[in-house]
Coordinates of C-alpha atoms and ligand atoms in Angstrom, one line a residue:
M580 CA 5.0 -7.9 34.7
R581 CA 6.1 -4.9 32.3
Q582 CA 5.8 -5.1 28.7
A583 CA 6.1 -2.9 25.6
V584 CA 5.5 -3.2 22.2
A585 CA 7.4 -1.4 19.4
I586 CA 7.4 -1.5 15.7
A587 CA 10.7 -0.3 13.3
N588 CA 11.2 -0.1 9.6
S589 CA 14.0 -1.9 7.5
N590 CA 16.4 0.1 5.6
V591 CA 18.5 0.0 2.8
A592 CA 22.0 1.5 2.4
L593 CA 23.1 4.0 -0.2
A594 CA 26.5 4.2 1.2
K595 CA 27.2 1.0 2.9
Y596 CA 28.2 -0.2 6.2
W597 CA 31.0 -3.1 5.5
G598 CA 33.6 -3.9 7.7
K599 CA 34.1 -3.1 11.8
R600 CA 36.7 -1.8 13.3
N601 CA 35.5 -3.3 16.8
E602 CA 33.6 -6.5 16.3
S603 CA 32.1 -6.7 20.1
L604 CA 30.7 -3.1 20.0
N605 CA 29.8 -3.0 16.2
L606 CA 32.2 0.3 15.5
P607 CA 32.4 0.6 11.6
Y608 CA 35.2 1.6 9.5
T609 CA 32.8 4.2 7.5
G610 CA 29.9 6.0 7.9
S611 CA 26.8 4.9 6.0
I612 CA 23.7 6.6 4.8
S613 CA 20.4 4.5 4.4
I614 CA 16.8 5.4 3.3
T615 CA 14.2 3.7 6.1
L616 CA 11.7 1.5 4.3
A617 CA 8.2 2.2 4.7
G618 CA 6.1 -0.9 5.2
L619 CA 8.9 -3.5 5.6
S620 CA 8.7 -3.5 9.3
T621 CA 9.4 -5.7 12.4
R622 CA 7.1 -5.7 15.5
A623 CA 8.7 -6.5 18.9
R624 CA 6.7 -7.3 22.0
V625 CA 8.9 -7.7 25.4
R626 CA 7.8 -9.0 28.6
F627 CA 10.1 -8.9 31.7
G628 CA 9.4 -10.3 35.0
I629 CA 7.9 -13.5 33.7
E630 CA 8.0 -16.5 36.2
R631 CA 11.1 -17.9 34.2
N632 CA 14.8 -18.4 34.9
H633 CA 15.7 -18.0 30.7
D634 CA 14.8 -15.7 28.1
R635 CA 12.2 -17.1 25.7
I636 CA 12.5 -15.5 22.1
V637 CA 10.0 -16.6 19.3
L638 CA 10.9 -15.0 16.0
N639 CA 8.4 -15.2 13.0
G640 CA 6.2 -17.7 15.0
E641 CA 9.3 -20.3 16.1
Q642 CA 11.7 -20.4 18.8
A643 CA 15.0 -18.8 18.1
V644 CA 18.1 -20.9 18.3
N645 CA 21.9 -20.6 17.5
S646 CA 23.4 -17.5 16.3
P647 CA 20.1 -15.1 16.0
A648 CA 19.3 -16.4 19.7
Y649 CA 22.7 -15.7 21.1
V650 CA 22.8 -12.4 19.5
I651 CA 19.6 -11.4 21.0
R652 CA 20.2 -12.8 24.5
Q653 CA 23.6 -10.9 24.2
F654 CA 21.5 -7.7 23.4
L655 CA 19.0 -8.2 26.3
D656 CA 21.9 -8.6 28.7
H657 CA 23.6 -5.2 27.9
V658 CA 19.7 -3.6 28.3
R659 CA 19.2 -5.4 31.5
Q660 CA 22.8 -4.3 32.5
A661 CA 22.1 -0.7 31.9
A662 CA 18.9 -0.8 33.8
G663 CA 20.1 -2.7 36.7
E664 CA 17.5 -5.6 35.9
K665 CA 17.9 -9.3 36.5
A666 CA 14.3 -10.6 35.2
A667 CA 14.2 -12.7 32.2
A668 CA 12.4 -11.7 29.0
E669 CA 9.9 -13.1 27.0
L670 CA 9.9 -11.8 23.1
E671 CA 8.2 -11.9 20.1
I672 CA 9.5 -10.6 17.1
R673 CA 7.6 -11.0 13.8
S674 CA 8.7 -9.1 10.4
N675 CA 6.6 -8.8 7.6
F676 CA 8.9 -9.4 4.7
P677 CA 11.4 -12.1 3.8
V678 CA 14.1 -12.1 6.4
A679 CA 17.6 -13.1 6.1
A680 CA 17.6 -12.7 2.7
G681 CA 19.2 -9.6 2.2
L682 CA 16.2 -7.4 3.3
A683 CA 17.7 -6.0 6.7
S684 CA 15.6 -8.0 9.0
S685 CA 18.2 -7.5 11.8
A686 CA 18.0 -3.5 11.4
S687 CA 14.2 -3.4 11.9
T688 CA 14.6 -6.0 14.8
F689 CA 17.0 -4.2 16.7
A690 CA 16.0 -1.0 16.2
A691 CA 12.4 -2.1 17.3
L692 CA 13.9 -4.2 20.1
A693 CA 16.0 -1.2 21.5
L694 CA 12.9 0.6 21.8
A695 CA 10.8 -1.9 23.4
T696 CA 13.3 -3.3 26.0
T697 CA 14.2 0.2 27.1
S698 CA 10.7 1.5 27.3
A699 CA 9.4 -1.7 29.5
L700 CA 12.3 -1.3 31.8
G701 CA 11.6 2.5 32.1
L702 CA 14.3 3.9 30.8
S703 CA 14.1 6.8 28.8
L704 CA 16.8 7.4 26.1
S705 CA 16.9 10.0 23.3
P706 CA 16.9 8.8 19.5
R707 CA 20.6 8.9 19.5
E708 CA 21.1 6.9 22.7
L709 CA 18.6 4.5 21.6
S710 CA 20.4 4.5 18.0
A711 CA 24.0 3.9 19.7
L712 CA 22.0 0.9 21.6
A713 CA 20.5 -0.6 18.5
R714 CA 24.0 -0.7 17.1
R715 CA 24.9 -3.1 19.6
G716 CA 22.5 -5.6 18.6
S717 CA 23.1 -5.1 14.5
G718 CA 25.1 -1.9 13.3
S719 CA 22.8 -1.3 10.5
A720 CA 19.7 -1.2 13.2
A721 CA 21.3 2.4 14.2
R722 CA 19.7 3.9 11.3
S723 CA 16.5 2.3 11.8
I724 CA 15.9 4.3 14.7
F725 CA 15.1 7.3 12.4
G726 CA 12.6 8.0 9.5
G727 CA 13.4 9.4 6.0
Y728 CA 16.9 9.3 5.6
A729 CA 19.5 8.7 8.3
E730 CA 23.3 8.7 8.4
W731 CA 25.0 6.7 10.9
L732 CA 28.1 8.5 12.0
A733 CA 31.1 5.9 12.2
G734 CA 32.7 8.0 15.3
E735 CA 36.2 7.6 16.6
A736 CA 36.0 6.8 20.4
D737 CA 37.0 3.3 21.4
D738 CA 34.0 3.0 23.4
G739 CA 31.9 3.8 20.6
S740 CA 30.0 6.7 22.4
D741 CA 30.4 8.8 19.2
S742 CA 29.1 6.1 16.8
Y743 CA 25.1 6.6 16.2
A744 CA 23.0 7.6 13.5
V745 CA 21.2 11.1 13.1
Q746 CA 18.4 11.8 10.7
L747 CA 19.7 13.7 7.4
A748 CA 16.1 14.3 6.2
A749 CA 12.6 13.5 7.0
P750 CA 10.7 11.2 4.7
E751 CA 8.7 14.2 3.4
H752 CA 11.7 15.9 2.3
W753 CA 12.2 13.8 -0.7
R754 CA 9.5 11.1 -1.8
L755 CA 11.4 8.6 -3.7
G756 CA 10.3 5.4 -5.0
V757 CA 11.9 2.1 -3.5
V758 CA 11.2 -0.5 -5.8
V759 CA 12.7 -4.2 -4.2
A760 CA 13.0 -7.0 -6.8
I761 CA 13.1 -10.3 -4.8
T762 CA 15.0 -12.7 -6.8
D763 CA 15.7 -15.5 -4.6
L764 CA 14.1 -16.6 -1.0
A765 CA 16.7 -18.8 0.3
R766 CA 18.3 -18.1 3.3
K767 CA 21.9 -16.4 2.3
P768 CA 24.5 -18.7 3.3
V769 CA 26.7 -16.0 4.4
G770 CA 25.5 -13.4 6.6
S771 CA 26.7 -9.6 6.9
R772 CA 28.4 -10.4 9.7
E773 CA 30.4 -13.0 8.5
G774 CA 30.7 -11.6 5.1
M775 CA 32.3 -8.1 5.9
A776 CA 34.8 -10.1 8.7
H777 CA 35.9 -12.2 5.9
A778 CA 36.1 -9.6 3.0
L779 CA 38.0 -7.4 5.8
K780 CA 40.5 -10.2 6.6
K781 CA 40.7 -12.0 3.1
S782 CA 40.1 -9.4 0.2
P783 CA 43.3 -7.5 -1.4
F784 CA 40.8 -4.9 -2.3
F785 CA 39.4 -4.0 1.2
P786 CA 41.8 -1.2 1.4
A787 CA 40.6 0.3 -1.7
W788 CA 36.9 0.0 -0.4
L789 CA 38.0 2.0 2.6
E790 CA 39.7 4.6 0.9
S791 CA 37.2 5.4 -1.3
H792 CA 34.1 5.1 0.8
E793 CA 34.2 8.9 1.9
A794 CA 33.9 10.5 -1.1
D795 CA 30.9 8.2 -1.9
L796 CA 29.2 9.0 1.8
A797 CA 29.7 12.8 1.0
A798 CA 28.1 12.3 -2.8
V799 CA 25.1 10.3 -1.4
R800 CA 24.8 12.7 1.4
Q801 CA 24.6 16.1 -1.1
G802 CA 22.3 14.3 -3.4
I803 CA 19.9 14.0 -0.7
L804 CA 20.0 17.4 0.7
D805 CA 19.6 18.6 -2.9
R806 CA 17.1 15.9 -4.0
D807 CA 19.4 15.3 -6.7
L808 CA 18.6 11.5 -7.9
A809 CA 21.7 11.5 -10.4
V810 CA 23.9 12.3 -7.6
T811 CA 22.6 10.3 -5.3
G812 CA 21.9 7.1 -7.5
Q813 CA 25.4 7.2 -9.1
A814 CA 27.2 7.3 -6.0
A815 CA 24.9 4.3 -4.3
E816 CA 25.6 2.4 -7.4
R817 CA 29.4 3.0 -7.4
N818 CA 29.4 2.2 -3.6
C819 CA 27.5 -1.0 -3.8
L820 CA 29.5 -2.2 -6.4
K821 CA 32.7 -1.4 -4.9
M822 CA 31.4 -3.2 -1.7
H823 CA 30.4 -6.4 -3.8
A824 CA 34.0 -6.5 -5.8
A825 CA 35.8 -6.1 -2.5
S826 CA 33.9 -9.1 -1.0
M827 CA 33.9 -11.3 -4.6
A828 CA 37.7 -10.9 -4.6
A829 CA 38.2 -12.1 -1.3
S830 CA 39.4 -15.8 -1.2
P831 CA 37.3 -18.0 -0.8
P832 CA 35.1 -15.5 -2.8
L833 CA 31.9 -14.2 -1.6
L834 CA 29.4 -13.8 -4.2
Y835 CA 25.9 -12.6 -3.2
W836 CA 24.4 -12.5 -6.6
K837 CA 22.3 -14.8 -8.5
P838 CA 21.7 -14.5 -12.2
A839 CA 18.3 -12.7 -11.8
T840 CA 20.5 -10.4 -9.7
L841 CA 22.7 -9.4 -12.7
A842 CA 19.6 -9.6 -14.8
V843 CA 17.7 -7.1 -12.7
M844 CA 21.1 -4.7 -12.8
H845 CA 21.2 -4.6 -16.3
R846 CA 17.7 -3.8 -17.0
V847 CA 18.4 -1.0 -14.4
L848 CA 20.8 0.3 -16.7
Q849 CA 18.3 -0.1 -19.6
L850 CA 15.8 2.1 -18.1
R851 CA 18.2 4.8 -17.7
E852 CA 19.2 4.7 -21.6
E853 CA 15.4 4.8 -22.1
G854 CA 15.1 8.0 -19.9
T855 CA 13.9 6.5 -16.6
A856 CA 16.1 7.9 -13.6
A857 CA 16.6 4.4 -11.8
Y858 CA 19.4 3.5 -9.9
F859 CA 20.4 0.1 -8.1
T860 CA 21.7 -0.9 -4.8
I861 CA 22.2 -4.6 -3.4
D862 CA 23.2 -5.3 0.4
A863 CA 24.3 -9.0 1.3
G864 CA 22.1 -10.8 -0.6
P865 CA 20.7 -11.4 -4.2
Q866 CA 17.6 -8.9 -4.0
V867 CA 18.3 -5.6 -5.7
K868 CA 16.8 -2.3 -4.3
I869 CA 16.2 0.2 -7.2
I870 CA 15.5 4.1 -6.2
C871 CA 13.6 6.4 -8.5
P872 CA 11.4 9.5 -8.7
W873 CA 8.0 8.4 -6.9
P874 CA 6.0 9.2 -9.8
Q875 CA 8.1 6.6 -12.0
R876 CA 7.8 3.8 -9.4
D877 CA 4.8 2.0 -11.3
T878 CA 6.9 2.0 -14.7
V879 CA 10.1 1.0 -12.9
A880 CA 8.1 -1.8 -11.1
A881 CA 6.6 -3.3 -14.2
A882 CA 9.7 -3.3 -16.1
I883 CA 11.5 -5.2 -13.4
R884 CA 8.6 -7.9 -12.7
E885 CA 9.2 -8.8 -16.2
V886 CA 12.9 -9.6 -16.0
P887 CA 13.4 -13.5 -15.9
G888 CA 13.9 -15.1 -12.5
V889 CA 12.2 -12.3 -10.6
R890 CA 10.0 -13.8 -7.9
S891 CA 8.0 -10.6 -6.7
V892 CA 8.4 -7.1 -6.3
L893 CA 7.8 -5.0 -3.3
L894 CA 7.2 -1.1 -3.4
S895 CA 8.4 1.0 -0.6
E896 CA 9.4 4.7 -0.2
P897 CA 11.0 6.7 3.2
G898 CA 9.1 5.8 5.8
G899 CA 8.9 6.7 9.9
A900 CA 10.9 6.1 12.7
A901 CA 10.8 3.5 15.2
E902 CA 7.6 3.5 17.0
L903 CA 6.3 2.3 20.5
V904 CA 3.0 0.8 20.2
E905 CA 2.0 -0.2 23.7
C906 CA 3.6 -0.1 27.1
A907 CA 2.2 -0.9 30.3
Ligands
DP6_1120 C1 25.3 -4.6 3.6 O1 24.1 -4.4 10.2 O2 23.8 -6.6 9.3 O3 23.4 -4.4 4.7 O4 26.6 -5.4 12.6 O5 27.0 -7.6 11.8 O6 24.7 -6.9 12.4 P1 25.9 -6.6 12.1 O7 25.9 -6.1 10.6 P2 24.5 -5.8 9.7 O8 25.4 -5.4 8.1 C2 24.8 -4.7 7.1 C3 25.5 -4.5 6.0 C4 25.0 -4.1 4.6 C5 25.1 -2.7 4.5 C6 24.4 -1.5 5.3 O9 23.1 -1.7 5.5 O10 25.0 -0.6 5.5

């Protein structure tokens, strides 16, 4: 039996991936940039060559069914094909944060799976190759291979060979505080995959989202390289609002926000007026992630905890790359 265990962190996108030019290969229309989140991680244990015909996938203590099981099996088949392997696999995947509520569990899951599966099968992939592989499971996972700040290059090739992430900056380059406001723990009704496909087809604002993305991407990147929170933060807020505006304008509408989501956004704007540099972003769910200077994280977290409707607040910061913990 060959087995491996890998851990990867989740990430939060400051310039977002929202719209695919190729659905089966998870190829995006645009580049995206994220912070890899320390402490919000997924651990994947993979065993190949067990005495069974079918893969067994246990997700957070329960046998995976339906869409998650299907996507993970497809991913396994892809890795098996690359390795010339036929054996069934047993997978145990566990995340230490609320899954499927907009905290990007698919990103950390497929980054951990890319590393664990290829290590167990004796494939030695470069970080770039691992990133392209993780992308096949879930687009945002391409970025979670790297620590700190990662940029996923959209690429142009039809086969996706130039669509992978690179590290923009290490975690030590810029210690930002990331405050995560949990406003709702329910499983989101429309996942990212369906959400972006729907917005692409049904929103009259989608072309505007795509056209104006490049400028946000460039500003987020420059702000990170210069450690300029105002530049990165303003571009991230703008980009988030445009992604959500495009989705809300779809028919039928796609509205990820809860009342508490909006209340937190207002509180962040107010914090800025009071002199605290804090900026929000929201992925495909009701939670709000706030970036701020590291020394101000406690002030921001305390203010956000007071917002009516906020269930809990998590503290994070730029974290490390996906890591192989065990391989035998
Ligand atoms: C809003 O990576 O979950 O979080 O590629 O279909 O698995 P699939 O989508 P996924 O989408 C993430 C969307 C986002 C923005 C982002 O992370 O860039």
